[in-house]
Amino acid sequence: MTELPNQSSANPTDRIVAALIVAAGRGVRAGGDIPKQYQVIAGKPVLRHTVDRFRDHPDVDAVVVVLNPDDSALADAALPDDVARVPGGDSRAASVAAGLAALPAGTTHVLIHDGARPLVTDAVIDRVLVALKSAPGAAPALAVTDALWRGGDGRVLAPTSRDGLFRAQTPQGFDLSAIRAAHAAHAGDAADDVEVALAAGLDVTIVEGHEDNIKVTLPGCFARAERLLTKGQTMDVRLGNGYDVHRFGPGDHVILCGVEVPHPRGLQGHSDADVGMHAITDAIYGALADGDIGRHFPPSDPQWKGAASEIFLRHAVDRATNRGFRIGNVDCTLVCEQPKIGPHAQAMRTALADIMALEVGRISVKATTSERLGFTGREEGIAAIATVTLVTP
Ligand code: MG
């Protein structure tokens, strides 16, 4: 059977399209300790969101990222192995030229895109690709709809016509040989690649952009981008409980929620017998439907003898994190007549917060007696009950 070419496809079969993501800038206006393209929003670095938009597009054959060489460690952590990386130059134009030179052999068209635009949609990419069938250049933009003024010294000087004015976005798409020639002929920097293309006399078609295709530039943009990236996602909330008991034996202290508390007897157990931390750890496993401490750290295994229980708690927190959850809050109740917990509760919350990398305000440690009833009332041991919530993202 003969396969007919799909005439409506955005990408005829004779084209090979590469996305060139420009991420070599310093992003100083966005604030923060690291360049804006590596700051995490909605669970991933900004740049990873951007790269994934193109990797996931069916008509994009390769993704190449232009980086600042100083950022190679950040890039290693942010990018998947199958994305090629190219060191950038001294200016945006030089970085793009370096990227254009490094595209895979056989590439016929390139989509040049800002690394800090993580919200580009398939539809915008499609519109650029369709327009490139009949023009050497195509770029998304939005018509200016607000009134425009010229101003100075905080005052309006004159109204200005918005007729024919557009707000430029990316990806800006080009026939590869045409834009390579344009960059080779261009002296100095340029605000974008359309400027370089026009200087070389190339025709650039305007296609409809998208209001959400924002460039993360200022500190407030991160919150807006995060809102847009998580819009429509359903939050997953998990609740888990844990319960544990350890009996008293010889000793001169107990360890409760990571804090050593003087006491005329100790708690017996295979590990350090931190009954509170065990209950919290089991609550996390419970929220994940992931068994209990005994399954992950069998008492029959001698390597856990006398172990600090924070090993168990860190393990449970890691498993939650690896499954895309963060801990919403922790509430732990210790049940005992002695020792008195109140004087140590704050230190316990702080110790747990350190281990779990969580704010103290999300951790509660409290205590109750059992009115001298039962095994805790007879001071035969200490019980602990804990509840945790896990939430996404
Ligand atoms: Mg235990």
mmCIF file of N, CA and C in Angstrom, residues 26-32 36-37 39 46 114 116-118 213-222 225:
data_model
loop_
_atom_site.group_PDB
_atom_site.id
_atom_site.type_symbol
_atom_site.label_atom_id
_atom_site.label_comp_id
_atom_site.label_asym_id
_atom_site.label_seq_id
_atom_site.Cartn_x
_atom_site.Cartn_y
_atom_site.Cartn_z
ATOM 1 N N ARG A 26 22.480 35.578 32.059
ATOM 2 C CA ARG A 26 22.672 35.553 33.515
ATOM 3 C C ARG A 26 21.371 35.766 34.280
ATOM 4 N N GLY A 27 20.362 36.373 33.604
ATOM 5 C CA GLY A 27 19.063 36.544 34.238
ATOM 6 C C GLY A 27 19.096 37.319 35.531
ATOM 7 N N VAL A 28 19.880 38.377 35.582
ATOM 8 C CA VAL A 28 20.083 39.085 36.857
ATOM 9 C C VAL A 28 18.826 39.788 37.352
ATOM 10 N N ARG A 29 17.929 40.181 36.437
ATOM 11 C CA ARG A 29 16.749 40.922 36.864
ATOM 12 C C ARG A 29 15.775 40.038 37.658
ATOM 13 N N ALA A 30 15.889 38.710 37.510
ATOM 14 C CA ALA A 30 14.937 37.819 38.170
ATOM 15 C C ALA A 30 15.275 37.591 39.639
ATOM 16 N N GLY A 31 16.445 38.019 40.110
ATOM 17 C CA GLY A 31 16.833 37.796 41.497
ATOM 18 C C GLY A 31 17.208 36.332 41.723
ATOM 19 N N GLY A 32 17.474 35.979 42.996
ATOM 20 C CA GLY A 32 17.814 34.582 43.309
ATOM 21 C C GLY A 32 19.309 34.350 43.256
ATOM 22 N N LYS A 36 18.173 32.504 36.463
ATOM 23 C CA LYS A 36 16.727 32.240 36.509
ATOM 24 C C LYS A 36 16.342 30.949 35.802
ATOM 25 N N GLN A 37 17.092 30.585 34.749
ATOM 26 C CA GLN A 37 16.668 29.418 33.977
ATOM 27 C C GLN A 37 16.874 28.112 34.746
ATOM 28 N N GLN A 39 16.302 28.048 38.229
ATOM 29 C CA GLN A 39 15.453 28.048 39.422
ATOM 30 C C GLN A 39 14.275 27.106 39.194
ATOM 31 N N VAL A 46 13.294 25.871 35.419
ATOM 32 C CA VAL A 46 12.621 26.571 34.317
ATOM 33 C C VAL A 46 13.093 26.015 32.967
ATOM 34 N N ASP A 114 13.725 31.191 23.656
ATOM 35 C CA ASP A 114 14.296 31.631 24.930
ATOM 36 C C ASP A 114 14.174 30.517 25.969
ATOM 37 N N ALA A 116 14.031 30.843 28.995
ATOM 38 C CA ALA A 116 13.179 31.298 30.096
ATOM 39 C C ALA A 116 11.723 31.465 29.671
ATOM 40 N N ARG A 117 11.309 30.799 28.578
ATOM 41 C CA ARG A 117 9.882 30.758 28.226
ATOM 42 C C ARG A 117 9.388 29.318 28.352
ATOM 43 N N PRO A 118 9.072 28.902 29.587
ATOM 44 C CA PRO A 118 8.730 27.493 29.813
ATOM 45 C C PRO A 118 7.297 27.138 29.459
ATOM 46 N N ASN A 213 2.641 32.506 27.068
ATOM 47 C CA ASN A 213 4.017 32.202 26.627
ATOM 48 C C ASN A 213 4.954 33.299 27.137
ATOM 49 N N ILE A 214 4.989 33.447 28.470
ATOM 50 C CA ILE A 214 5.729 34.556 29.078
ATOM 51 C C ILE A 214 7.208 34.210 29.217
ATOM 52 N N LYS A 215 8.006 35.273 29.260
ATOM 53 C CA LYS A 215 9.432 35.103 29.530
ATOM 54 C C LYS A 215 9.643 35.411 31.010
ATOM 55 N N VAL A 216 10.194 34.467 31.751
ATOM 56 C CA VAL A 216 10.450 34.669 33.180
ATOM 57 C C VAL A 216 11.597 35.661 33.300
ATOM 58 N N THR A 217 11.267 36.888 33.706
ATOM 59 C CA THR A 217 12.245 37.971 33.681
ATOM 60 C C THR A 217 12.415 38.604 35.050
ATOM 61 N N LEU A 218 11.302 38.893 35.711
ATOM 62 C CA LEU A 218 11.313 39.590 36.998
ATOM 63 C C LEU A 218 10.889 38.609 38.092
ATOM 64 N N PRO A 219 11.234 38.912 39.369
ATOM 65 C CA PRO A 219 10.894 37.965 40.443
ATOM 66 C C PRO A 219 9.429 37.527 40.434
ATOM 67 N N GLY A 220 8.494 38.432 40.162
ATOM 68 C CA GLY A 220 7.072 38.076 40.173
ATOM 69 C C GLY A 220 6.682 37.082 39.096
ATOM 70 N N CYS A 221 7.538 36.945 38.056
ATOM 71 C CA CYS A 221 7.207 36.037 36.956
ATOM 72 C C CYS A 221 7.229 34.579 37.394
ATOM 73 N N PHE A 222 8.055 34.253 38.412
ATOM 74 C CA PHE A 222 8.151 32.855 38.832
ATOM 75 C C PHE A 222 6.814 32.358 39.370
ATOM 76 N N ALA A 225 4.409 31.990 36.467
ATOM 77 C CA ALA A 225 4.717 30.809 35.659
ATOM 78 C C ALA A 225 4.327 29.538 36.405
#
